[in-house]
Short mmCIF file of C-alpha atoms (C1' of nucleotides) in Angstrom, two decimals:
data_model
loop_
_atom_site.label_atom_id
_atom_site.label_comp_id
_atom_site.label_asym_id
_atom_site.label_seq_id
_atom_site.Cartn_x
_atom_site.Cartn_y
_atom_site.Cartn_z
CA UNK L 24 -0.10 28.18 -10.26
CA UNK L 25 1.38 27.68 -14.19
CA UNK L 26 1.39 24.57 -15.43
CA UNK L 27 5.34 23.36 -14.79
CA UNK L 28 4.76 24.45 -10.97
CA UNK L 29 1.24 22.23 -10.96
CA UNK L 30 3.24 19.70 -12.45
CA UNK L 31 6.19 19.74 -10.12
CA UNK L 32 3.73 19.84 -7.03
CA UNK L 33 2.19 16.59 -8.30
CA UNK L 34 5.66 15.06 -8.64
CA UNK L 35 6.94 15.67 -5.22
CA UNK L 36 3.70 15.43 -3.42
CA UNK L 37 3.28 11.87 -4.98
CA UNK L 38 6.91 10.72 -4.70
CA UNK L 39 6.11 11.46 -1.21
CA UNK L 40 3.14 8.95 -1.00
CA UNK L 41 5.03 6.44 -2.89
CA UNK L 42 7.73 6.38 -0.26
CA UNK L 43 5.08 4.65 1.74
CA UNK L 44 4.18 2.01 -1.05
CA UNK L 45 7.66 1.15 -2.16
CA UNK L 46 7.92 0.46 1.91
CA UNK L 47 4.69 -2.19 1.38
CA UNK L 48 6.41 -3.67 -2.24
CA UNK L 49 8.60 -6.67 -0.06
CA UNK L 50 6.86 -9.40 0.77
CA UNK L 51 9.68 -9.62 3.92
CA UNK L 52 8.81 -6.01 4.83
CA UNK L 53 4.97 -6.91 4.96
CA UNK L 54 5.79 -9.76 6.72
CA UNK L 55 7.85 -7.88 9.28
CA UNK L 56 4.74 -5.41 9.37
CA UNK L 57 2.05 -8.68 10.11
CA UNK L 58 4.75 -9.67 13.16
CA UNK L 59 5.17 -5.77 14.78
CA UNK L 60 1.22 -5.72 15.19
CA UNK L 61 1.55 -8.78 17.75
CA UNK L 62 3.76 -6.07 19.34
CA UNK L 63 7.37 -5.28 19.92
CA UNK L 64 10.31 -7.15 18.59
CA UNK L 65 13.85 -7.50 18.46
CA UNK L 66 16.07 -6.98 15.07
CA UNK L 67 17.10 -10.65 16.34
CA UNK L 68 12.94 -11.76 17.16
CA UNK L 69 12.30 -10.41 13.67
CA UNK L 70 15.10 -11.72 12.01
CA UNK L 71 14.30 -15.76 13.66
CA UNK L 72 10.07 -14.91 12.66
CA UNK L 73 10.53 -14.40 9.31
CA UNK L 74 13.54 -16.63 8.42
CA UNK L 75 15.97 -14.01 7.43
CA UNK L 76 19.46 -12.99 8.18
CA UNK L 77 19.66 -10.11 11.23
CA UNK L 78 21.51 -7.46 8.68
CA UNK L 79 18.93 -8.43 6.01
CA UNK L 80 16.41 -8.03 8.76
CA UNK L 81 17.94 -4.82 10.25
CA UNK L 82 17.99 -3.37 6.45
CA UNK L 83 14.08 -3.87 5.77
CA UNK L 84 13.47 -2.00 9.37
CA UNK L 85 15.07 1.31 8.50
CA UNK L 86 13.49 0.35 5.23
CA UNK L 87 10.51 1.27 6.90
CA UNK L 88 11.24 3.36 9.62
CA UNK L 89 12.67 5.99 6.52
CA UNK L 90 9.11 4.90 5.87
CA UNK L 91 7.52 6.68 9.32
CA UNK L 92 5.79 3.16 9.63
CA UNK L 93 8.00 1.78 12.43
CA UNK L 94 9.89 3.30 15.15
CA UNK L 95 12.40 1.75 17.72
CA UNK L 96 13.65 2.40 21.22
CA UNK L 97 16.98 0.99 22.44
CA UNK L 98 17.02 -0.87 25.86
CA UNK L 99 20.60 -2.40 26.75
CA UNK L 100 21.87 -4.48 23.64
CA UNK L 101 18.89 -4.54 22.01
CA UNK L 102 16.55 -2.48 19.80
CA UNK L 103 12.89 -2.97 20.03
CA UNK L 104 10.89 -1.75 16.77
CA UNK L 105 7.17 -1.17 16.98
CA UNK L 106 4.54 -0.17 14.62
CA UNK L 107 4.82 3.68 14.50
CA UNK L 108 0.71 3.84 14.96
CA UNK L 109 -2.14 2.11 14.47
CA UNK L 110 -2.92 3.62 11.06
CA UNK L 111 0.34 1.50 9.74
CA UNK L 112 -1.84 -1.61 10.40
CA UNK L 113 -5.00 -0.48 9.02
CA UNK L 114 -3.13 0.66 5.51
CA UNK L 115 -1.65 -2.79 5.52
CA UNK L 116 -4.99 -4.35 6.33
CA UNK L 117 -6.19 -2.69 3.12
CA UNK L 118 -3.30 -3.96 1.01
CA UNK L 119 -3.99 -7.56 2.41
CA UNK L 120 -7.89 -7.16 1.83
CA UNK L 121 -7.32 -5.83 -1.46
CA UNK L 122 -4.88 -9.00 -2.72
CA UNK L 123 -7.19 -11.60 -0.57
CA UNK L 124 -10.65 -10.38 -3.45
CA UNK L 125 -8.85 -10.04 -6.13
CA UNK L 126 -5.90 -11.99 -6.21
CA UNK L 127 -6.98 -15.59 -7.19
CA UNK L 128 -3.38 -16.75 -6.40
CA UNK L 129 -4.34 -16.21 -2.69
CA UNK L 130 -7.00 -18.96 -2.25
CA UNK L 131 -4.97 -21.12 -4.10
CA UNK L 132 -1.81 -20.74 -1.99
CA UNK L 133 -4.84 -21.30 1.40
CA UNK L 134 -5.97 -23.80 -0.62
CA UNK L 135 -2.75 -25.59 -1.07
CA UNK L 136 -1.47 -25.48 2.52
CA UNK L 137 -4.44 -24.97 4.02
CA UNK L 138 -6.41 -27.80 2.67
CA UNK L 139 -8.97 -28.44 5.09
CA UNK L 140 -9.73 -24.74 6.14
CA UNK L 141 -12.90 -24.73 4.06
CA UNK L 142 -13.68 -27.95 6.21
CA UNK L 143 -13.56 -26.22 9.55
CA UNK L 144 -16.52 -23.95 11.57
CA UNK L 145 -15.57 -20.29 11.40
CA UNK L 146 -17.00 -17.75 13.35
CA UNK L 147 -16.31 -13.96 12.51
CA UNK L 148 -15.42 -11.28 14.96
CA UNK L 149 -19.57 -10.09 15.49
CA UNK L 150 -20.60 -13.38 15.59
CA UNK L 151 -18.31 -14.52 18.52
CA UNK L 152 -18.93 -11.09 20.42
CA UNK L 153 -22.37 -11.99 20.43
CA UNK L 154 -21.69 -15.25 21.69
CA UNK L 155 -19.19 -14.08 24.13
CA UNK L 156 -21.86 -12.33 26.02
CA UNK L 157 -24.20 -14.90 26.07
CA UNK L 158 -21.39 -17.44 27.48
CA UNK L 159 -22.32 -20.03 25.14
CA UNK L 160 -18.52 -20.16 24.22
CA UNK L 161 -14.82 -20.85 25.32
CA UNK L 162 -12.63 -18.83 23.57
CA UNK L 163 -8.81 -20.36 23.14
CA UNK L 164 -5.99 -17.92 22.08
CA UNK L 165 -3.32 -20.07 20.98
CA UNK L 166 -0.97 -17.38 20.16
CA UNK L 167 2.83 -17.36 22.70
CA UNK L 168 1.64 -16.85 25.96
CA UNK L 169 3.67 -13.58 26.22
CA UNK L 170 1.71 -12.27 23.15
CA UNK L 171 -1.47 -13.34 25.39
CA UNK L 172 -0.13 -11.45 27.77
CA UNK L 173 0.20 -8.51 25.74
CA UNK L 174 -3.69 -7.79 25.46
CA UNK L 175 -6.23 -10.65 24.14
CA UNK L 176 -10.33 -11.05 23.76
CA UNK L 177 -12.04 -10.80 27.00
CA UNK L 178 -12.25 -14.39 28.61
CA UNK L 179 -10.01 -15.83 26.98
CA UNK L 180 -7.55 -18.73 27.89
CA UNK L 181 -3.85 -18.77 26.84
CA UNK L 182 -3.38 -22.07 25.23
CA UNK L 183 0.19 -21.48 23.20
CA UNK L 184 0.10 -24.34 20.65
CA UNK L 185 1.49 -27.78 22.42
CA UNK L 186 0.22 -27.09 25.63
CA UNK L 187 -3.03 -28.16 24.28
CA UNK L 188 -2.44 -31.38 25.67
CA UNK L 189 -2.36 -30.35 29.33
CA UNK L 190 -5.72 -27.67 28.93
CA UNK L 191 -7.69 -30.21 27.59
CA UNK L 192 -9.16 -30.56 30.99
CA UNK L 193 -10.31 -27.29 30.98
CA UNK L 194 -12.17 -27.77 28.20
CA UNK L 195 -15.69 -28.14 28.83
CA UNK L 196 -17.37 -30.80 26.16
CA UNK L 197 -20.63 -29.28 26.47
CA UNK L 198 -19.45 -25.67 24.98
CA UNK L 199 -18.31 -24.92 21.75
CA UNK L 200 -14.36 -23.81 21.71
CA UNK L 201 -13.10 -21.10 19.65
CA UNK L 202 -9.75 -20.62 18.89
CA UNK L 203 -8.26 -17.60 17.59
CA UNK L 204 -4.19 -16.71 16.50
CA UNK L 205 -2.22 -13.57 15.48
CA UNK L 206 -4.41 -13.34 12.01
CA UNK L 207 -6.47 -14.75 9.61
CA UNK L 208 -3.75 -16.76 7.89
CA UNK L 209 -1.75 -18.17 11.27
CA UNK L 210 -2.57 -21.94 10.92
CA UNK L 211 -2.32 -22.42 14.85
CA UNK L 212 -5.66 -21.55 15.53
CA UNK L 213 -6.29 -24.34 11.89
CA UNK L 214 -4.53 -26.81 13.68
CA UNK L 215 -6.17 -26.68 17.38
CA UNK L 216 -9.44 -26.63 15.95
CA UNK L 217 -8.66 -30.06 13.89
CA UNK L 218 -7.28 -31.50 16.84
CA UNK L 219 -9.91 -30.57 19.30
CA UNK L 220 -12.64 -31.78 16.96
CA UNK L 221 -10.76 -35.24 16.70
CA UNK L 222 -11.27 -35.54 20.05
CA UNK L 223 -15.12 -34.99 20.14
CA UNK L 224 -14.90 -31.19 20.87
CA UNK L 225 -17.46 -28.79 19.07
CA UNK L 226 -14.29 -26.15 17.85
CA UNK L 227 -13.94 -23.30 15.38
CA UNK L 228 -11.94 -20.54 14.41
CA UNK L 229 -12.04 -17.37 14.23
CA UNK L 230 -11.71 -15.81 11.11
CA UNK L 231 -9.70 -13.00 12.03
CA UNK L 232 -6.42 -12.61 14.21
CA UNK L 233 -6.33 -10.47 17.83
CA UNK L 234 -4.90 -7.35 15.63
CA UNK L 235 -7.73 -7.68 13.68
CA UNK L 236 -10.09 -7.89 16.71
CA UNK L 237 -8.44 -5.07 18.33
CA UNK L 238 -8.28 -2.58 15.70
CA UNK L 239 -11.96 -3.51 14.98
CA UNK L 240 -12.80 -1.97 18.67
CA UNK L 241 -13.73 -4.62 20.01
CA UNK L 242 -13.06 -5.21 23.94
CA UNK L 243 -9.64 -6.57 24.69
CA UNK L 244 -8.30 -7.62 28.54
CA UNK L 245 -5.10 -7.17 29.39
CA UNK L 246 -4.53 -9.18 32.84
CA UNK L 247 -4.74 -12.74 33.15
CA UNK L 248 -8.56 -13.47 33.67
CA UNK L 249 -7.93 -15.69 36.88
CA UNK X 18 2.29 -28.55 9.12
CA UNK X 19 6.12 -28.82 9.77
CA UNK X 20 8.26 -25.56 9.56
CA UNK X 21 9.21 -25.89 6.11
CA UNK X 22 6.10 -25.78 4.70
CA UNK X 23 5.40 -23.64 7.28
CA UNK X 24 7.54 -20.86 6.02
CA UNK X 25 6.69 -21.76 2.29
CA UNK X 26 3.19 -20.90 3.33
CA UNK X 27 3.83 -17.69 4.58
CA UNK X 28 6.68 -16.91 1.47
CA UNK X 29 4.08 -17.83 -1.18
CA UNK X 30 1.34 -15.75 0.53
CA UNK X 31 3.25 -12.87 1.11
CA UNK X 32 4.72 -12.41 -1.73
CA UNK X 33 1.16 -12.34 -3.24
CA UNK X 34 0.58 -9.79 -0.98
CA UNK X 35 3.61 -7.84 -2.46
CA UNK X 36 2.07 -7.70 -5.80
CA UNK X 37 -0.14 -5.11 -4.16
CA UNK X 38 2.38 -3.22 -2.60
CA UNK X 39 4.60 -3.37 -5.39
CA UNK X 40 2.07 -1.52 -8.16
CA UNK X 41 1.84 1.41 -5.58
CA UNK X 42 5.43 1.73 -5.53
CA UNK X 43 6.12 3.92 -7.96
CA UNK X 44 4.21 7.96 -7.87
CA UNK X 45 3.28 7.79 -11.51
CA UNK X 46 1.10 4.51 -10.78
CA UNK X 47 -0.34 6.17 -7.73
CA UNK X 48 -1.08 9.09 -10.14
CA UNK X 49 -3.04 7.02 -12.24
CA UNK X 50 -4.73 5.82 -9.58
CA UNK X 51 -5.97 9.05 -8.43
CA UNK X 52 -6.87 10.07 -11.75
CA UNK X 53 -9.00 6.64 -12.33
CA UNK X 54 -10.61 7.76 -9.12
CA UNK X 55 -12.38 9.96 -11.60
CA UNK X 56 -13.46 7.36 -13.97
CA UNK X 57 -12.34 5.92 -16.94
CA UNK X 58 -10.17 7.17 -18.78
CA UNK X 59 -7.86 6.30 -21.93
CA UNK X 60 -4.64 5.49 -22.25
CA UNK X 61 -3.92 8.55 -23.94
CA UNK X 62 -6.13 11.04 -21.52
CA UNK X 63 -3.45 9.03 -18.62
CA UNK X 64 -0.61 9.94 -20.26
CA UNK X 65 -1.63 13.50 -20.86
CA UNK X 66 -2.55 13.90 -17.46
CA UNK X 67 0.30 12.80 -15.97
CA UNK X 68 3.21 13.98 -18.00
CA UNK X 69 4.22 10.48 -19.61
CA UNK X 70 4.94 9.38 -22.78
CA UNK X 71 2.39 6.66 -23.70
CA UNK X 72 4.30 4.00 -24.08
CA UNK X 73 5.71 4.49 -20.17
CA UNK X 74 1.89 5.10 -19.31
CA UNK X 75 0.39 1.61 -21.30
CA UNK X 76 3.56 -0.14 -19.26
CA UNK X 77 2.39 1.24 -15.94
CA UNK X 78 -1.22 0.10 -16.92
CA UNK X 79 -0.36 -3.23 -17.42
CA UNK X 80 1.43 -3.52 -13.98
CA UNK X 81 -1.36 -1.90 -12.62
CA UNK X 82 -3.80 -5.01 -14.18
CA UNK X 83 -1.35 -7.53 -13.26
CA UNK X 84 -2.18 -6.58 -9.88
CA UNK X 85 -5.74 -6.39 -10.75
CA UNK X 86 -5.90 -3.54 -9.43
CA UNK X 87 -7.28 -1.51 -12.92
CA UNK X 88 -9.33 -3.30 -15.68
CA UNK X 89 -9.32 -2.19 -19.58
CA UNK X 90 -11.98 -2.39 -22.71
CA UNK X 91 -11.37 -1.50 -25.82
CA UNK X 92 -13.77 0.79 -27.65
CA UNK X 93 -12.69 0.68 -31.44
CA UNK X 94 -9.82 2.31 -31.13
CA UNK X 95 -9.51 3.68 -27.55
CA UNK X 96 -8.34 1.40 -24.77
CA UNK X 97 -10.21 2.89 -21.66
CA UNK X 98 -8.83 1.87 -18.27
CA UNK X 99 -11.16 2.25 -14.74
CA UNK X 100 -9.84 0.73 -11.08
CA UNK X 101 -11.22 -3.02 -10.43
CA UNK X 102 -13.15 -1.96 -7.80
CA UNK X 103 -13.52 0.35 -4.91
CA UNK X 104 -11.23 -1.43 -2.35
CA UNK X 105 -9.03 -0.27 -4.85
CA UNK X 106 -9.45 3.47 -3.91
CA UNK X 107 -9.89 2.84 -0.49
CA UNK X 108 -6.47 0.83 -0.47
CA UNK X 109 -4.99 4.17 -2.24
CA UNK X 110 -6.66 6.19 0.62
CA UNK X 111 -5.13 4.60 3.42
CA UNK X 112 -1.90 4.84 1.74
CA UNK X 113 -1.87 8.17 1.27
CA UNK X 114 -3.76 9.31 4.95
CA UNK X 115 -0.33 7.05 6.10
CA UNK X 116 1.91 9.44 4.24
CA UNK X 117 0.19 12.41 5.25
CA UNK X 118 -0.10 11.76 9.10
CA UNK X 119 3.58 10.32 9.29
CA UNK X 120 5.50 12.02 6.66
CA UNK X 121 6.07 15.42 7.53
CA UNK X 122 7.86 16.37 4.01
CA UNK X 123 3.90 16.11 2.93
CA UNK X 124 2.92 19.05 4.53
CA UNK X 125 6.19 20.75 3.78
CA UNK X 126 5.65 20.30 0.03
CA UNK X 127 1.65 21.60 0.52
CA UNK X 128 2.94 24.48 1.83
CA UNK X 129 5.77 25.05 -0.38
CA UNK X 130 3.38 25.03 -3.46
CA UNK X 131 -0.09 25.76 -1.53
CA UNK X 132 1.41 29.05 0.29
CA UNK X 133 -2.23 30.24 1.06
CA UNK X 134 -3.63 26.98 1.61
CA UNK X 135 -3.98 27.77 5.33
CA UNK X 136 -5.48 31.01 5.24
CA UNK X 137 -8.40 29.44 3.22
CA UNK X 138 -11.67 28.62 5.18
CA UNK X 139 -12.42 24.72 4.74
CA UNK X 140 -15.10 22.39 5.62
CA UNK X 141 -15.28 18.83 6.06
CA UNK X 142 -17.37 16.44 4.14
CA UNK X 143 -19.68 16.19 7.30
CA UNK X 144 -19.90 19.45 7.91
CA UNK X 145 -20.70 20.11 3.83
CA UNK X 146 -23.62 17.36 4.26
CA UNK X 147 -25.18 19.94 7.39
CA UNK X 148 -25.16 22.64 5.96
CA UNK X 149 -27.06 21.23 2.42
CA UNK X 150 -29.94 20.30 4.49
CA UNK X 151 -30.41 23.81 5.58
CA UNK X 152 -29.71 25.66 2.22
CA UNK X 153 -27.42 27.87 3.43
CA UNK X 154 -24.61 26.63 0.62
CA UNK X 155 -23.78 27.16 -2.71
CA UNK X 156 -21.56 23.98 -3.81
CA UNK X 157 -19.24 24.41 -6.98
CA UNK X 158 -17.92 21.21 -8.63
CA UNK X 159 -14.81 23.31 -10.61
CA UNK X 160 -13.63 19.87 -12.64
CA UNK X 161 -14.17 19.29 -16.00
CA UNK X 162 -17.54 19.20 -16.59
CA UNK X 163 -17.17 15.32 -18.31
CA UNK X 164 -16.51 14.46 -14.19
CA UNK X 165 -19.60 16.65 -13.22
CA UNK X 166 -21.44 14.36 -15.30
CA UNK X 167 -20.34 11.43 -13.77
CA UNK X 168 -21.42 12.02 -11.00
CA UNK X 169 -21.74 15.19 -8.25
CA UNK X 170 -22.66 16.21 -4.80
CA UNK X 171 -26.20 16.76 -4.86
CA UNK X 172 -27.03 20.23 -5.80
CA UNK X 173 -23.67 21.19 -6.95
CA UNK X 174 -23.01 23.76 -9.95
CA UNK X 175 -20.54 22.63 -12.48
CA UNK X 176 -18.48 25.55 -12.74
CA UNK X 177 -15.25 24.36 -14.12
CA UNK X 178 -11.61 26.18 -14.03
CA UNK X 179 -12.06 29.04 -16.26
CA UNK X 180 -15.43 29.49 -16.56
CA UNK X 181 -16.03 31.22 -13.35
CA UNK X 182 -16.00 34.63 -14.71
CA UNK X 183 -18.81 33.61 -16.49
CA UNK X 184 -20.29 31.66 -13.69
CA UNK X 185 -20.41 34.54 -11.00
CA UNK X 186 -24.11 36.03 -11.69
CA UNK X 187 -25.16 32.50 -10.63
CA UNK X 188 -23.53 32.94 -6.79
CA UNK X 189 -25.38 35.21 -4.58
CA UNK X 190 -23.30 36.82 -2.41
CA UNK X 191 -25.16 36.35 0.58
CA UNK X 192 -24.61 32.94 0.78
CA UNK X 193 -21.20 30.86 1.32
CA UNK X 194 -20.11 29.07 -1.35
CA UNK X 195 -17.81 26.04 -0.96
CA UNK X 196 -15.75 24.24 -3.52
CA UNK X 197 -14.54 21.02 -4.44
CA UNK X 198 -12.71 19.67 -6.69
CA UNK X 199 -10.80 16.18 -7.55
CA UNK X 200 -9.24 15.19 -4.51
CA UNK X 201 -7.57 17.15 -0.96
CA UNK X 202 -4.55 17.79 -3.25
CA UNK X 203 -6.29 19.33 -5.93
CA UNK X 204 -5.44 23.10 -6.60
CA UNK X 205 -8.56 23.89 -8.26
CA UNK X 206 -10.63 24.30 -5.69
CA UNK X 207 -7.97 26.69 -3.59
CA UNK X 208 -7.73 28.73 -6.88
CA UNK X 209 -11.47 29.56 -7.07
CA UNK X 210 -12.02 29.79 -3.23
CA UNK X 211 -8.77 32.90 -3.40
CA UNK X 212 -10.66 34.09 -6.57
CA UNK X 213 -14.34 34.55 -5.00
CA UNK X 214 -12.52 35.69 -1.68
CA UNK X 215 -11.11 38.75 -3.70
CA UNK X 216 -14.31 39.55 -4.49
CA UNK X 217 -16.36 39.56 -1.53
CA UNK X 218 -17.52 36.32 -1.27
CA UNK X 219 -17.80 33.98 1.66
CA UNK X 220 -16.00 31.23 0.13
CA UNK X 221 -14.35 27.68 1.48
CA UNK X 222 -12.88 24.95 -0.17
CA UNK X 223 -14.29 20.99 0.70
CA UNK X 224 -11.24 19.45 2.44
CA UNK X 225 -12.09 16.07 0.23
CA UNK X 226 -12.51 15.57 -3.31
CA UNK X 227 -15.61 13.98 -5.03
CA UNK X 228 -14.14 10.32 -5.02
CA UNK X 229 -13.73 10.75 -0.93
CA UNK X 230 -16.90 11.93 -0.40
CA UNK X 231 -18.79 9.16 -2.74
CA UNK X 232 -16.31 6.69 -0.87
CA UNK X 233 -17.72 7.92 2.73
CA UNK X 234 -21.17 7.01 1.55
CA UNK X 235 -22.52 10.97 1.23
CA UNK X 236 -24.97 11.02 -1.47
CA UNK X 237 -24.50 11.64 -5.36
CA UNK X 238 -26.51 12.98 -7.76
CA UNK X 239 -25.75 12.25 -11.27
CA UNK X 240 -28.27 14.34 -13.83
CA UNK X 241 -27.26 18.02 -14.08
CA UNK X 242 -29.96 19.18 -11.42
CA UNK X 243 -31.46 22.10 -13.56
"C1'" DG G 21 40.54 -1.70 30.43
"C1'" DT G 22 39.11 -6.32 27.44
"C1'" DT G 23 35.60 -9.29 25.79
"C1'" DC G 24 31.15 -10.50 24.39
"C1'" DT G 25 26.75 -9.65 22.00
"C1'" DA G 26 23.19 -7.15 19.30
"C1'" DT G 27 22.81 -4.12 15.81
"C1'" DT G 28 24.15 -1.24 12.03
"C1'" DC G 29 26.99 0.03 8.20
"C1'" DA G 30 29.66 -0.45 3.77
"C1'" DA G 31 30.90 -2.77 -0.24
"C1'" DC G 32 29.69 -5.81 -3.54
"C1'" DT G 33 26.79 -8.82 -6.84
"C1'" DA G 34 22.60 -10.25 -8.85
"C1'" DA G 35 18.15 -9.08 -9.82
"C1'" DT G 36 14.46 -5.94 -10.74
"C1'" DC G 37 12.41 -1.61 -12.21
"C1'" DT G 38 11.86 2.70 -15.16
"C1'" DG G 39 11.77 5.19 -19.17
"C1'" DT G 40 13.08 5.42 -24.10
"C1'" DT G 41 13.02 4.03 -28.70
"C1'" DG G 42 11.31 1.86 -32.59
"C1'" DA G 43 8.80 -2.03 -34.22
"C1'" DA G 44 4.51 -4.70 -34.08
"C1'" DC G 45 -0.36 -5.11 -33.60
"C1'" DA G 46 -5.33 -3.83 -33.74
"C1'" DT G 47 -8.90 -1.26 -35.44
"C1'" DA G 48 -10.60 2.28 -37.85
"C1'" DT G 49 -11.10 5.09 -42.47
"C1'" DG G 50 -10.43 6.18 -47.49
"C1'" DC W 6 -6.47 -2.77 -50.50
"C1'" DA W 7 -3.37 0.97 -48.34
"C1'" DT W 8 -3.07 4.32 -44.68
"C1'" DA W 9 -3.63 6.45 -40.27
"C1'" DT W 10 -4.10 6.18 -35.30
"C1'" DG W 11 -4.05 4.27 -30.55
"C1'" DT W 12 -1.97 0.83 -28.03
"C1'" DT W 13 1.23 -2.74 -26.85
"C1'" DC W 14 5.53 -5.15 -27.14
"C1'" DA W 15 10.68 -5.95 -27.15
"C1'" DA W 16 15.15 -4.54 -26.46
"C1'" DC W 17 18.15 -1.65 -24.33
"C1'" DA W 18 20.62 1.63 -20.67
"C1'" DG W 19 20.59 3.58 -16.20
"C1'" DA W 20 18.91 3.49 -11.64
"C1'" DT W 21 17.27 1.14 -7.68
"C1'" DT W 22 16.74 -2.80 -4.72
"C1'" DA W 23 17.73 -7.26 -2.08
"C1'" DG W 24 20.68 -10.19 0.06
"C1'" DT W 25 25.54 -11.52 1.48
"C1'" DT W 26 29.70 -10.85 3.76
"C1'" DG W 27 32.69 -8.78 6.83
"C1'" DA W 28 33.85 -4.72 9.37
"C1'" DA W 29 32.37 -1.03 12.61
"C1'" DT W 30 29.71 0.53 16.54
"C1'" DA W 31 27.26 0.53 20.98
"C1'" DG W 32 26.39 -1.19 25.19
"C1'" DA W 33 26.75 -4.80 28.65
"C1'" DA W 34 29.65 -8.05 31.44
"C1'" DC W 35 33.96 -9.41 33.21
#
DNA sequence: GTTCTATTCAACTAATCTGTTGAACATATG
DNA sequence: CATATGTTCAACAGATTAGTTGAATAGAAC
């Protein structure tokens, strides 16, 4: 190969891969991307989550479905999008990982919203499988119960934030509650765990969202435990 | 938090997030990423390598560091650039193994400018890192030799483009000699495989580059071995 | 059939991005 | 000091992108 083919290779082959990063260059698009790994959606679901108009919304999804990085399936009226594979959510897990260590302006956003996450017990992913199978724990997902229903950690009870009020009872005192939430930056699980520990609970989050957990490999149940 | 703030949390964070996604928009940045998978390199070298002026490849730089996703020192006169880390790479991986997996127009331009590519035996890192143990390999590193230096699969022969002619009494034709080269995409290593082929040798190409296979944790020598 | 609803499309504006050009700056050398 | 070289900056033109609005389309429901 001369020199002008080598050349033109590069071009196209990399125009190619950049199709995938100009799909990960809106923060609206990445948000969208964060919402589809809870699971399905709606254009109007998607449109309500992330605050945005349902044509604006409609636009960033064949934004990325000319991307390969969602798909959809119609089903009466409406059009349910998905994540086109798992992969999607690992490559945005790396764009997220790589803006959390070295993107100062991260913490500080946390930090400003988030101002007593530093003050609350965190448990990561190993550590609460460990526990799990010792059952030293209670583990809360606070996420919409349909979400719950959807897949969650093994064990775990569907607490959708506000019905905390009416599960307190099952809350044993004597066992230390974790909570958990669609990711590591959904302030549910932030909130419960301030709340429960108010109220004399031992509570703390986990770091990481069910995605997160999933993806990882760890165990996940679909049915309702009881 | 009340919705408001709610949504200002997630707006702020995200578009942090964006910054990412927005410096590997464009296929000359993800060029220079790939090339500062090599190691450092100057703003000049950049610009050679990837068929920009300098002044387009400094600008694309300085996006790149606003993202922190390359640092710079200067060296007298010489600026040299190197990626911030090696999330940095991995991030680039996963974008790229999402383009090649969903994309089909990948494969169609690999073909397109790779015709042979198929009909060329290749190994996988894993299967490379067998078959060292046992000696029954020859490994040529065919980039520049300044890369070699930098760092090599252990036991490799720097045999860059070019110099193979004079390279050949070193390869005994009773064993199989595999190649490698930059990256998957780099046509080296295809070149000298089709080369040695013509001339009776058992030869395959490493389906990774150097950067992928110091990435995965496979060992790396750095002195030239003889 | 008409009507309703969810989604997509088209046209438009404002904003952002890319590459070019030539000037400015930094660091060397004579 | 002047001069040369590598890099960065600033201003500009053309292309691309994001969001809005209103119309078009597709599939229920009546």
């Amino acid at each position: 190969m001369n020199t002008a083919a080598h050349r033109e290779f590069k071009e196209r082959l990399f125009e190619q891969f950049a199709r995938v990063g100009k799909a990960l260059a809106s923060p609206k698009r990445l948000e969208i991307v964060d919402l589809l790994a809870q699971g399905e959606r709606t254009v109007e679901d998607i449109a309500k989550e992330t605050a945005m108009s349902v044509a604006s919304a409609s636009q960033h999804l064949q934004a990325l479905k000319g991307a390969r990085m969602v798909e959809s399936r119609r089903e009466g009226l409406y059009a349910h999008y998905r994540l086109a594979g798992e992969d999607v959510f690992r490559t945005w897990q790396a764009v997220r990982a790589l803006a959390e260590s070295h993107l100062a302006e991260v913490d500080r956003v946390v930090e400003t919203y988030l101002e007593n996450r530093d003050t609350l017990e965190a448990v990561d992913a190993m550590e609460l499988m460990e526990r799990l199978s010792d059952g030293s724990v209670v583990v809360l997902d606070v996420r919409p119960e349909e979400e719950y229903r959807a897949g969650h950690i093994p064990g775990a009870i569907s607490v959708p934030v506000g019905a905390l009020e009416t599960a307190l009872h099952m809350l044993p005192k004597d066992k230390e509650v974790v909570a958990y939430c669609r990711g590591p930056y959904c302030v549910f699980s932030d909130e419960v765990v301030l709340a429960l520990s108010a109220r004399g609970y031992r509570a703390s989050r986990l770091t990481e969202g069910f995605p997160e957990w999933q993806t990882a490999g760890y165990p996940v149940e679909l049915k309702n435990p009881r």
